[in-house]
mmCIF file of C-alpha atoms in Angstrom:
data_model
loop_
_atom_site.group_PDB
_atom_site.id
_atom_site.type_symbol
_atom_site.label_atom_id
_atom_site.label_comp_id
_atom_site.label_asym_id
_atom_site.label_seq_id
_atom_site.Cartn_x
_atom_site.Cartn_y
_atom_site.Cartn_z
ATOM 1 C CA MET I 76 -10.033 3.570 -39.752
ATOM 2 C CA SER I 77 -8.976 5.399 -42.892
ATOM 3 C CA THR I 78 -6.627 8.344 -42.360
ATOM 4 C CA PRO I 79 -6.906 11.507 -44.486
ATOM 5 C CA MET I 80 -3.895 12.455 -46.550
ATOM 6 C CA SER I 81 -2.394 15.934 -46.305
ATOM 7 C CA MET I 82 -4.698 18.795 -47.216
ATOM 8 C CA SER I 83 -2.626 19.973 -50.137
ATOM 9 C CA GLU I 84 -2.971 16.557 -51.748
ATOM 10 C CA THR I 85 -6.655 16.002 -51.027
ATOM 11 C CA ARG I 86 -8.218 19.423 -51.465
ATOM 12 C CA PRO I 87 -10.131 18.476 -54.648
ATOM 13 C CA ARG I 88 -11.294 15.182 -53.137
ATOM 14 C CA TYR I 89 -13.064 16.288 -49.954
ATOM 15 C CA ALA I 90 -15.903 18.701 -49.250
ATOM 16 C CA VAL I 91 -15.046 18.636 -45.532
ATOM 17 C CA LEU I 92 -11.633 17.743 -44.173
ATOM 18 C CA ALA I 93 -10.375 17.853 -40.579
ATOM 19 C CA GLU I 94 -6.976 16.806 -39.284
ATOM 20 C CA GLY I 95 -6.180 16.499 -35.597
ATOM 21 C CA LEU I 96 -8.826 18.990 -34.446
ATOM 22 C CA VAL I 97 -8.639 19.969 -30.783
ATOM 23 C CA LYS I 98 -11.215 21.976 -28.834
ATOM 24 C CA ARG I 99 -10.666 22.593 -25.122
ATOM 25 C CA TYR I 100 -13.048 23.759 -22.399
ATOM 26 C CA ARG I 101 -12.493 24.420 -18.726
ATOM 27 C CA ALA I 102 -14.973 22.921 -16.271
ATOM 28 C CA ARG I 103 -17.090 25.371 -14.314
ATOM 29 C CA GLY I 104 -15.930 26.811 -11.009
ATOM 30 C CA ARG I 105 -12.557 27.817 -9.671
ATOM 31 C CA GLY I 106 -9.720 25.601 -10.671
ATOM 32 C CA GLY I 107 -11.894 23.801 -13.166
ATOM 33 C CA VAL I 108 -10.210 20.917 -14.923
ATOM 34 C CA GLU I 109 -9.594 21.317 -18.644
ATOM 35 C CA LYS I 110 -11.763 19.109 -20.831
ATOM 36 C CA ARG I 111 -11.170 18.241 -24.466
ATOM 37 C CA ALA I 112 -14.388 18.136 -26.462
ATOM 38 C CA LEU I 113 -12.286 17.309 -29.539
ATOM 39 C CA ASP I 114 -9.043 15.467 -28.970
ATOM 40 C CA GLY I 115 -7.309 14.996 -32.318
ATOM 41 C CA PHE I 116 -10.450 14.551 -34.409
ATOM 42 C CA ASP I 117 -10.076 13.493 -38.078
ATOM 43 C CA LEU I 118 -12.787 13.588 -40.733
ATOM 44 C CA ALA I 119 -12.912 13.309 -44.532
ATOM 45 C CA VAL I 120 -16.220 13.854 -46.351
ATOM 46 C CA ARG I 121 -16.467 13.299 -50.095
ATOM 47 C CA PRO I 122 -18.474 15.765 -52.217
ATOM 48 C CA GLY I 123 -22.080 14.999 -53.090
ATOM 49 C CA THR I 124 -22.627 12.437 -50.330
ATOM 50 C CA VAL I 125 -24.364 12.084 -46.986
ATOM 51 C CA HIS I 126 -21.703 11.425 -44.352
ATOM 52 C CA GLY I 127 -22.982 10.288 -40.958
ATOM 53 C CA LEU I 128 -21.287 11.356 -37.732
ATOM 54 C CA LEU I 129 -22.338 9.044 -34.895
ATOM 55 C CA GLY I 130 -21.482 9.027 -31.220
ATOM 56 C CA PRO I 131 -22.929 9.035 -27.705
ATOM 57 C CA ASN I 132 -24.190 12.257 -26.145
ATOM 58 C CA GLY I 133 -21.147 14.330 -25.229
ATOM 59 C CA ALA I 134 -18.807 12.444 -27.561
ATOM 60 C CA GLY I 135 -17.979 15.546 -29.628
ATOM 61 C CA LYS I 136 -20.485 15.462 -32.519
ATOM 62 C CA THR I 137 -22.016 18.897 -32.037
ATOM 63 C CA THR I 138 -18.671 20.469 -31.164
ATOM 64 C CA ALA I 139 -17.210 19.151 -34.416
ATOM 65 C CA VAL I 140 -20.105 20.584 -36.426
ATOM 66 C CA ARG I 141 -19.887 23.964 -34.677
ATOM 67 C CA VAL I 142 -16.154 24.170 -35.316
ATOM 68 C CA LEU I 143 -16.502 23.241 -38.986
ATOM 69 C CA ALA I 144 -19.396 25.701 -39.390
ATOM 70 C CA THR I 145 -17.205 28.501 -37.897
ATOM 71 C CA LEU I 146 -19.350 28.897 -34.758
ATOM 72 C CA LEU I 147 -16.458 27.865 -32.509
ATOM 73 C CA ARG I 148 -12.745 28.500 -32.791
ATOM 74 C CA TYR I 149 -10.629 25.401 -32.450
ATOM 75 C CA ASP I 150 -7.440 25.155 -30.418
ATOM 76 C CA GLY I 151 -5.390 22.820 -32.567
ATOM 77 C CA GLY I 152 -5.296 20.942 -35.841
ATOM 78 C CA ARG I 153 -6.612 22.109 -39.207
ATOM 79 C CA ALA I 154 -9.897 22.085 -41.077
ATOM 80 C CA GLU I 155 -11.179 22.890 -44.549
ATOM 81 C CA VAL I 156 -14.737 23.176 -45.835
ATOM 82 C CA ALA I 157 -15.390 23.484 -49.574
ATOM 83 C CA GLY I 158 -11.618 23.811 -50.024
ATOM 84 C CA ILE I 159 -11.439 26.867 -47.717
ATOM 85 C CA ASP I 160 -9.394 27.019 -44.514
ATOM 86 C CA VAL I 161 -11.871 27.296 -41.626
ATOM 87 C CA GLY I 162 -9.463 29.057 -39.259
ATOM 88 C CA ARG I 163 -8.070 31.566 -41.744
ATOM 89 C CA GLU I 164 -11.140 32.429 -43.818
ATOM 90 C CA PRO I 165 -14.299 31.840 -41.759
ATOM 91 C CA ARG I 166 -16.327 34.409 -43.718
ATOM 92 C CA ARG I 167 -15.640 32.650 -47.000
ATOM 93 C CA VAL I 168 -16.584 29.337 -45.420
ATOM 94 C CA ARG I 169 -19.925 30.805 -44.271
ATOM 95 C CA SER I 170 -20.728 31.843 -47.815
ATOM 96 C CA ARG I 171 -20.510 28.196 -48.890
ATOM 97 C CA ILE I 172 -22.352 26.383 -46.084
ATOM 98 C CA GLY I 173 -25.745 25.913 -44.476
ATOM 99 C CA LEU I 174 -26.569 24.678 -40.984
ATOM 100 C CA ALA I 175 -29.759 23.299 -39.469
ATOM 101 C CA GLY I 176 -30.018 21.951 -35.932
ATOM 102 C CA GLN I 177 -32.416 20.017 -33.742
ATOM 103 C CA TYR I 178 -34.898 22.877 -33.494
ATOM 104 C CA ALA I 179 -36.426 24.553 -36.526
ATOM 105 C CA ALA I 180 -35.245 28.179 -36.695
ATOM 106 C CA VAL I 181 -38.395 29.584 -38.283
ATOM 107 C CA ASP I 182 -40.654 32.465 -37.250
ATOM 108 C CA GLU I 183 -43.989 30.868 -36.415
ATOM 109 C CA GLY I 184 -45.730 34.217 -36.779
ATOM 110 C CA LEU I 185 -44.911 34.287 -40.496
ATOM 111 C CA THR I 186 -46.077 32.076 -43.329
ATOM 112 C CA GLY I 187 -43.699 29.604 -44.915
ATOM 113 C CA ARG I 188 -43.269 31.916 -47.894
ATOM 114 C CA GLN I 189 -42.629 34.951 -45.691
ATOM 115 C CA ASN I 190 -39.983 33.064 -43.722
ATOM 116 C CA LEU I 191 -38.052 32.200 -46.869
ATOM 117 C CA GLU I 192 -38.403 35.681 -48.336
ATOM 118 C CA MET I 193 -37.116 37.141 -45.061
ATOM 119 C CA PHE I 194 -34.002 34.955 -45.203
ATOM 120 C CA GLY I 195 -33.525 35.893 -48.851
ATOM 121 C CA ARG I 196 -33.530 39.600 -48.014
ATOM 122 C CA LEU I 197 -31.147 39.010 -45.094
ATOM 123 C CA PHE I 198 -28.738 37.483 -47.589
ATOM 124 C CA HIS I 199 -29.025 40.476 -49.915
ATOM 125 C CA LEU I 200 -31.042 38.845 -52.698
ATOM 126 C CA GLY I 201 -33.326 41.880 -52.923
ATOM 127 C CA ASN I 202 -37.126 41.720 -52.874
ATOM 128 C CA ARG I 203 -37.483 40.221 -56.335
ATOM 129 C CA GLY I 204 -34.670 37.723 -55.889
ATOM 130 C CA ALA I 205 -35.966 36.696 -52.465
ATOM 131 C CA ARG I 206 -39.460 36.060 -53.854
ATOM 132 C CA GLN I 207 -38.073 34.004 -56.727
ATOM 133 C CA ARG I 208 -35.810 31.914 -54.486
ATOM 134 C CA ALA I 209 -38.608 31.358 -51.964
ATOM 135 C CA GLY I 210 -40.845 30.034 -54.737
ATOM 136 C CA GLU I 211 -38.142 27.654 -55.949
ATOM 137 C CA LEU I 212 -37.511 26.279 -52.459
ATOM 138 C CA LEU I 213 -41.196 25.902 -51.607
ATOM 139 C CA GLU I 214 -41.572 23.712 -54.673
ATOM 140 C CA ARG I 215 -38.358 21.804 -54.042
ATOM 141 C CA PHE I 216 -39.354 20.927 -50.471
ATOM 142 C CA GLY I 217 -42.997 20.125 -51.204
ATOM 143 C CA LEU I 218 -44.426 23.131 -49.366
ATOM 144 C CA VAL I 219 -46.263 24.943 -52.172
ATOM 145 C CA GLU I 220 -49.752 24.120 -50.883
ATOM 146 C CA ALA I 221 -48.842 25.289 -47.370
ATOM 147 C CA ALA I 222 -46.786 28.283 -48.502
ATOM 148 C CA ASP I 223 -49.246 30.926 -47.330
ATOM 149 C CA ARG I 224 -50.222 29.253 -44.072
ATOM 150 C CA SER I 225 -48.723 30.354 -40.770
ATOM 151 C CA ALA I 226 -45.688 28.254 -39.840
ATOM 152 C CA LYS I 227 -47.230 27.594 -36.424
ATOM 153 C CA GLU I 228 -49.850 25.474 -38.210
ATOM 154 C CA TYR I 229 -47.178 23.261 -39.787
ATOM 155 C CA SER I 230 -46.558 19.714 -38.626
ATOM 156 C CA GLY I 231 -43.145 18.894 -37.161
ATOM 157 C CA GLY I 232 -41.954 17.420 -40.456
ATOM 158 C CA MET I 233 -43.180 20.423 -42.458
ATOM 159 C CA ARG I 234 -41.507 22.847 -40.058
ATOM 160 C CA ARG I 235 -38.237 20.956 -40.333
ATOM 161 C CA ARG I 236 -38.487 20.966 -44.138
ATOM 162 C CA LEU I 237 -39.042 24.729 -44.017
ATOM 163 C CA ASP I 238 -35.950 24.994 -41.831
ATOM 164 C CA LEU I 239 -33.956 22.980 -44.370
ATOM 165 C CA ALA I 240 -35.269 25.194 -47.161
ATOM 166 C CA SER I 241 -34.134 28.329 -45.336
ATOM 167 C CA SER I 242 -30.650 26.842 -44.938
ATOM 168 C CA MET I 243 -30.519 26.435 -48.728
ATOM 169 C CA ILE I 244 -31.233 30.072 -49.652
ATOM 170 C CA LEU I 245 -27.778 30.543 -51.172
ATOM 171 C CA SER I 246 -27.401 26.980 -52.528
ATOM 172 C CA PRO I 247 -24.546 25.966 -50.193
ATOM 173 C CA ASP I 248 -21.940 23.433 -51.216
ATOM 174 C CA VAL I 249 -22.021 21.839 -47.764
ATOM 175 C CA LEU I 250 -24.990 21.462 -45.415
ATOM 176 C CA PHE I 251 -24.441 20.585 -41.749
ATOM 177 C CA LEU I 252 -27.439 18.818 -40.206
ATOM 178 C CA ASP I 253 -27.164 18.382 -36.443
ATOM 179 C CA GLU I 254 -29.758 15.780 -35.371
ATOM 180 C CA PRO I 255 -32.418 17.212 -37.727
ATOM 181 C CA THR I 256 -35.116 14.627 -36.967
ATOM 182 C CA THR I 257 -34.951 14.651 -33.167
ATOM 183 C CA GLY I 258 -38.471 14.645 -31.740
ATOM 184 C CA LEU I 259 -40.237 13.953 -35.026
ATOM 185 C CA ASP I 260 -42.729 11.139 -35.532
ATOM 186 C CA PRO I 261 -41.964 8.463 -38.164
ATOM 187 C CA ARG I 262 -43.853 10.353 -40.869
ATOM 188 C CA GLY I 263 -41.985 13.575 -40.133
ATOM 189 C CA ARG I 264 -38.660 11.752 -40.146
ATOM 190 C CA GLY I 265 -39.503 10.214 -43.526
ATOM 191 C CA GLU I 266 -40.309 13.647 -44.958
ATOM 192 C CA VAL I 267 -36.954 15.002 -43.819
ATOM 193 C CA TRP I 268 -35.154 11.934 -45.222
ATOM 194 C CA ASP I 269 -36.752 12.524 -48.619
ATOM 195 C CA ALA I 270 -35.671 16.168 -48.513
ATOM 196 C CA ILE I 271 -32.087 15.205 -47.665
ATOM 197 C CA ARG I 272 -31.945 12.689 -50.516
ATOM 198 C CA ALA I 273 -33.191 15.359 -52.921
ATOM 199 C CA LEU I 274 -30.498 17.787 -51.759
ATOM 200 C CA VAL I 275 -27.728 15.254 -52.321
ATOM 201 C CA ALA I 276 -29.143 14.354 -55.735
ATOM 202 C CA GLY I 277 -28.748 18.044 -56.572
ATOM 203 C CA GLY I 278 -25.052 17.990 -55.630
ATOM 204 C CA THR I 279 -25.099 19.213 -52.025
ATOM 205 C CA THR I 280 -22.781 17.513 -49.527
ATOM 206 C CA VAL I 281 -24.441 16.705 -46.186
ATOM 207 C CA LEU I 282 -22.708 16.061 -42.872
ATOM 208 C CA LEU I 283 -25.360 14.456 -40.681
ATOM 209 C CA THR I 284 -25.164 13.911 -36.935
ATOM 210 C CA THR I 285 -27.820 11.641 -35.503
ATOM 211 C CA GLN I 286 -28.563 9.288 -32.635
ATOM 212 C CA TYR I 287 -30.984 7.315 -34.801
ATOM 213 C CA LEU I 288 -28.782 4.549 -36.150
ATOM 214 C CA ASP I 289 -31.402 3.432 -38.663
ATOM 215 C CA GLU I 290 -31.359 6.972 -40.047
ATOM 216 C CA ALA I 291 -27.615 6.856 -40.643
ATOM 217 C CA ASP I 292 -27.958 3.386 -42.156
ATOM 218 C CA LYS I 293 -30.594 4.548 -44.648
ATOM 219 C CA LEU I 294 -29.079 7.909 -45.616
ATOM 220 C CA ALA I 295 -25.305 7.828 -45.215
ATOM 221 C CA SER I 296 -22.907 6.317 -47.724
ATOM 222 C CA HIS I 297 -20.086 6.724 -45.191
ATOM 223 C CA ILE I 298 -20.037 6.879 -41.390
ATOM 224 C CA THR I 299 -17.563 8.179 -38.832
ATOM 225 C CA VAL I 300 -17.998 7.092 -35.207
ATOM 226 C CA ILE I 301 -16.736 9.584 -32.625
ATOM 227 C CA ASP I 302 -16.161 8.907 -28.928
ATOM 228 C CA ARG I 303 -14.362 11.058 -26.351
ATOM 229 C CA GLY I 304 -13.483 13.595 -29.027
ATOM 230 C CA ARG I 305 -11.764 11.166 -31.393
ATOM 231 C CA ALA I 306 -12.859 9.349 -34.531
ATOM 232 C CA ILE I 307 -12.703 5.661 -33.601
ATOM 233 C CA ALA I 308 -14.052 4.191 -36.854
ATOM 234 C CA ASP I 309 -14.640 5.400 -40.392
ATOM 235 C CA ASP I 310 -16.128 3.309 -43.206
ATOM 236 C CA THR I 311 -19.267 2.458 -45.149
ATOM 237 C CA PRO I 312 -22.227 1.141 -43.111
ATOM 238 C CA ASP I 313 -21.846 -2.354 -44.578
ATOM 239 C CA ALA I 314 -18.105 -2.459 -43.923
ATOM 240 C CA LEU I 315 -18.647 -1.396 -40.311
ATOM 241 C CA LYS I 316 -21.235 -4.142 -39.854
ATOM 242 C CA ASN I 317 -18.861 -6.694 -41.344
ATOM 243 C CA ARG I 318 -16.244 -5.736 -38.755
ATOM 244 C CA VAL I 319 -18.582 -6.869 -35.997
ATOM 245 C CA GLY I 320 -18.484 -10.394 -37.354
ATOM 246 C CA GLY I 321 -20.851 -12.968 -38.751
ATOM 247 C CA ASP I 322 -24.565 -13.402 -38.432
ATOM 248 C CA ARG I 323 -26.410 -13.762 -35.143
ATOM 249 C CA ILE I 324 -28.829 -16.535 -34.323
ATOM 250 C CA GLU I 325 -31.870 -15.222 -32.501
ATOM 251 C CA VAL I 326 -34.556 -17.257 -30.721
ATOM 252 C CA VAL I 327 -37.735 -15.960 -29.051
ATOM 253 C CA ALA I 328 -39.109 -18.425 -26.505
ATOM 254 C CA ALA I 329 -42.878 -18.936 -26.373
ATOM 255 C CA ASP I 330 -42.758 -19.549 -22.607
ATOM 256 C CA PRO I 331 -40.592 -17.406 -20.269
ATOM 257 C CA GLY I 332 -39.912 -20.548 -18.256
ATOM 258 C CA ASP I 333 -38.027 -22.030 -21.223
ATOM 259 C CA LEU I 334 -35.483 -19.192 -21.518
ATOM 260 C CA ALA I 335 -32.734 -21.099 -19.708
ATOM 261 C CA ALA I 336 -33.193 -24.152 -21.932
ATOM 262 C CA VAL I 337 -33.170 -21.981 -25.061
ATOM 263 C CA ALA I 338 -29.982 -20.281 -23.843
ATOM 264 C CA ARG I 339 -28.302 -23.669 -23.350
ATOM 265 C CA ALA I 340 -29.224 -24.701 -26.891
ATOM 266 C CA VAL I 341 -27.763 -21.481 -28.289
ATOM 267 C CA GLU I 342 -24.621 -21.791 -26.144
ATOM 268 C CA ARG I 343 -23.801 -25.096 -27.844
ATOM 269 C CA VAL I 344 -23.430 -23.357 -31.230
ATOM 270 C CA ALA I 345 -21.901 -20.081 -30.005
ATOM 271 C CA GLY I 346 -18.363 -21.464 -29.864
ATOM 272 C CA GLY I 347 -17.718 -20.013 -26.428
ATOM 273 C CA GLY I 348 -18.971 -16.583 -27.477
ATOM 274 C CA LEU I 349 -21.295 -14.336 -25.505
ATOM 275 C CA VAL I 350 -24.934 -15.443 -25.324
ATOM 276 C CA LEU I 351 -27.356 -12.633 -24.474
ATOM 277 C CA THR I 352 -30.741 -13.230 -22.875
ATOM 278 C CA ASP I 353 -33.507 -10.639 -22.574
ATOM 279 C CA ASP I 354 -36.140 -11.648 -20.012
ATOM 280 C CA THR I 355 -38.552 -8.934 -21.137
ATOM 281 C CA THR I 356 -38.725 -9.994 -24.781
ATOM 282 C CA ARG I 357 -37.907 -13.680 -24.087
ATOM 283 C CA ARG I 358 -35.140 -13.300 -26.657
ATOM 284 C CA VAL I 359 -31.832 -15.195 -26.753
ATOM 285 C CA HIS I 360 -29.144 -14.392 -29.313
ATOM 286 C CA ALA I 361 -25.472 -14.976 -30.031
ATOM 287 C CA GLN I 362 -22.982 -14.558 -32.843
ATOM 288 C CA VAL I 363 -22.283 -17.732 -34.830
ATOM 289 C CA ALA I 364 -19.631 -18.727 -37.355
ATOM 290 C CA ASP I 365 -21.557 -21.232 -39.487
ATOM 291 C CA ARG I 366 -25.013 -19.729 -39.896
ATOM 292 C CA VAL I 367 -26.793 -22.676 -41.543
ATOM 293 C CA ALA I 368 -25.317 -25.348 -39.286
ATOM 294 C CA ALA I 369 -26.060 -23.301 -36.167
ATOM 295 C CA LEU I 370 -29.670 -22.694 -37.124
ATOM 296 C CA THR I 371 -30.201 -26.365 -37.979
ATOM 297 C CA GLU I 372 -28.643 -27.607 -34.728
ATOM 298 C CA VAL I 373 -30.564 -25.209 -32.468
ATOM 299 C CA ALA I 374 -33.876 -25.965 -34.195
ATOM 300 C CA ARG I 375 -33.286 -29.722 -33.856
ATOM 301 C CA SER I 376 -32.258 -29.402 -30.202
ATOM 302 C CA LEU I 377 -35.332 -27.368 -29.291
ATOM 303 C CA GLN I 378 -37.589 -29.780 -31.143
ATOM 304 C CA ASP I 379 -36.047 -32.777 -29.359
ATOM 305 C CA ASP I 380 -36.628 -31.070 -25.996
ATOM 306 C CA ARG I 381 -40.184 -30.112 -27.011
ATOM 307 C CA ILE I 382 -39.529 -26.407 -26.425
ATOM 308 C CA ALA I 383 -41.890 -24.092 -28.297
ATOM 309 C CA VAL I 384 -40.566 -20.875 -29.829
ATOM 310 C CA GLU I 385 -42.281 -17.828 -31.284
ATOM 311 C CA ASP I 386 -39.469 -17.093 -33.680
ATOM 312 C CA ILE I 387 -36.069 -18.414 -34.685
ATOM 313 C CA GLY I 388 -33.803 -17.038 -37.351
ATOM 314 C CA LEU I 389 -30.540 -15.466 -38.435
ATOM 315 C CA ARG I 390 -29.939 -11.727 -38.226
ATOM 316 C CA ARG I 391 -27.240 -9.632 -39.872
ATOM 317 C CA PRO I 392 -25.224 -7.319 -37.606
ATOM 318 C CA SER I 393 -26.809 -3.872 -37.321
ATOM 319 C CA LEU I 394 -25.319 -0.445 -36.661
ATOM 320 C CA ASP I 395 -26.537 -0.910 -33.089
ATOM 321 C CA ASP I 396 -24.161 -3.874 -32.833
ATOM 322 C CA VAL I 397 -21.366 -1.775 -34.338
ATOM 323 C CA PHE I 398 -22.014 1.079 -31.927
ATOM 324 C CA LEU I 399 -22.072 -1.216 -28.914
ATOM 325 C CA ARG I 400 -18.877 -2.991 -29.998
ATOM 326 C CA LEU I 401 -16.984 0.259 -30.635
ATOM 327 C CA THR I 402 -18.125 2.394 -27.704
ATOM 328 C CA GLY I 403 -19.197 -0.185 -25.144
ATOM 329 C CA HIS I 404 -22.643 1.372 -24.757
ATOM 330 C CA GLY I 405 -25.762 2.280 -26.702
ATOM 331 C CA ALA I 406 -26.348 5.341 -28.858
ATOM 332 C CA GLY I 407 -28.342 7.094 -26.131
ATOM 333 C CA ALA I 408 -25.539 6.973 -23.559
ATOM 334 C CA ASP I 409 -24.367 10.292 -22.126
ATOM 335 C CA ARG I 410 -20.737 11.459 -21.897
ATOM 336 C CA THR I 411 -21.610 14.772 -20.156
ATOM 337 C CA PRO I 412 -19.562 15.133 -16.936
ATOM 338 C CA ALA I 413 -21.278 15.470 -13.557
ATOM 339 C CA ASP I 414 -20.043 19.069 -13.168
ATOM 340 C CA GLY I 415 -22.423 20.128 -15.943
ATOM 341 C CA THR I 416 -19.783 21.133 -18.465
ATOM 342 C CA PRO I 417 -20.652 19.368 -21.707
ATOM 343 C CA THR I 418 -17.878 17.636 -23.572
ATOM 344 C CA ASP I 419 -19.923 18.158 -26.712
ATOM 345 C CA GLY I 420 -20.357 21.868 -27.254
ATOM 346 C CA THR I 421 -20.306 25.161 -25.415
ATOM 347 C CA PRO I 422 -21.391 25.511 -21.775
ATOM 348 C CA ALA I 423 -24.941 24.375 -21.099
ATOM 349 C CA GLY I 424 -27.598 26.850 -22.139
ATOM 350 C CA ASP I 425 -25.408 28.652 -24.681
ATOM 351 C CA THR I 426 -26.971 28.294 -28.110
ATOM 352 C CA GLN I 427 -26.107 29.881 -31.426
ATOM 353 C CA PHE I 428 -27.367 29.611 -34.955
ATOM 354 C CA VAL I 429 -25.719 30.406 -38.272
ATOM 355 C CA ARG I 430 -26.985 30.518 -41.829
ATOM 356 C CA GLU I 431 -24.742 30.431 -44.839
ATOM 357 C CA GLY I 432 -23.414 33.859 -45.756
ATOM 358 C CA ALA I 433 -23.911 35.357 -42.281
ATOM 359 C CA ALA I 434 -21.471 38.079 -41.354
ATOM 360 C CA ALA I 435 -18.822 37.355 -38.751
#
């Protein structure tokens, strides 16, 4: 994992920089045990990029975003956003950031245009300035045709795009997106992805938390994996995949009764490595060193034994493989303790929302 240099040396290089961040909570009830949602967390985000922050539920993703967005005070370490010290000058930080979460913070009783104009007036743009900015954002986010329709008539993707537009009222340098596509269908997710790409093309830096690993793979140029409040890996998606190792051979048996025979054929080329078998999908796969030789040998062995397969091929490591290797579990795993005190955020049920420029 790459380690950030000192802040004085790197201030021009990073849009978001955290060093050794600590955030403590005390579990509910008398004598509650202290929990660390962030336990020496490091992060370095370059300007004008999408930086993915991945981790299981409760690993510290949302806490990190809330600290960097000035919604939570941290207990140790240092952080800068847009070159401004988060602990010392939170108001200045807020004037340079935007934040959008899992749930669209729009008034469904208003039209899309009215929502944006309302946010513009809240941020002191005046009536004329608010109207002008609303028009610009409606066009930028592809909402012109729906501008004068009630937001409650919007699809999930349109509502989320309106939410993103409202977070851009003051053209923030840094936009924090905390699982922005949760609950959306594939079309809605694609619409949000297009909007994010457009923002970055315009110079905005995006810190994206997500549990959809394909989303991080498609959008992020750099990824940090967090677990138990610490960054455990930090690199490009391709570099992280390369750490997992070589290609995997994957075979799908035509007959469930042949799974054991397929597994034996794969074991012979796995070099003593782990061979995984999925009874539900009739799939057998393992990591191999020599991709071509392994594929040839398994295909020949299955043919000699007259075992039919639906599919056989080589697969590159995915971010799912990276996540499993680094954390020991899948992206949907939950780190929340049994006492109900989340390790990833404030106590359950406590929600807050901030827009750039909001007063402290």
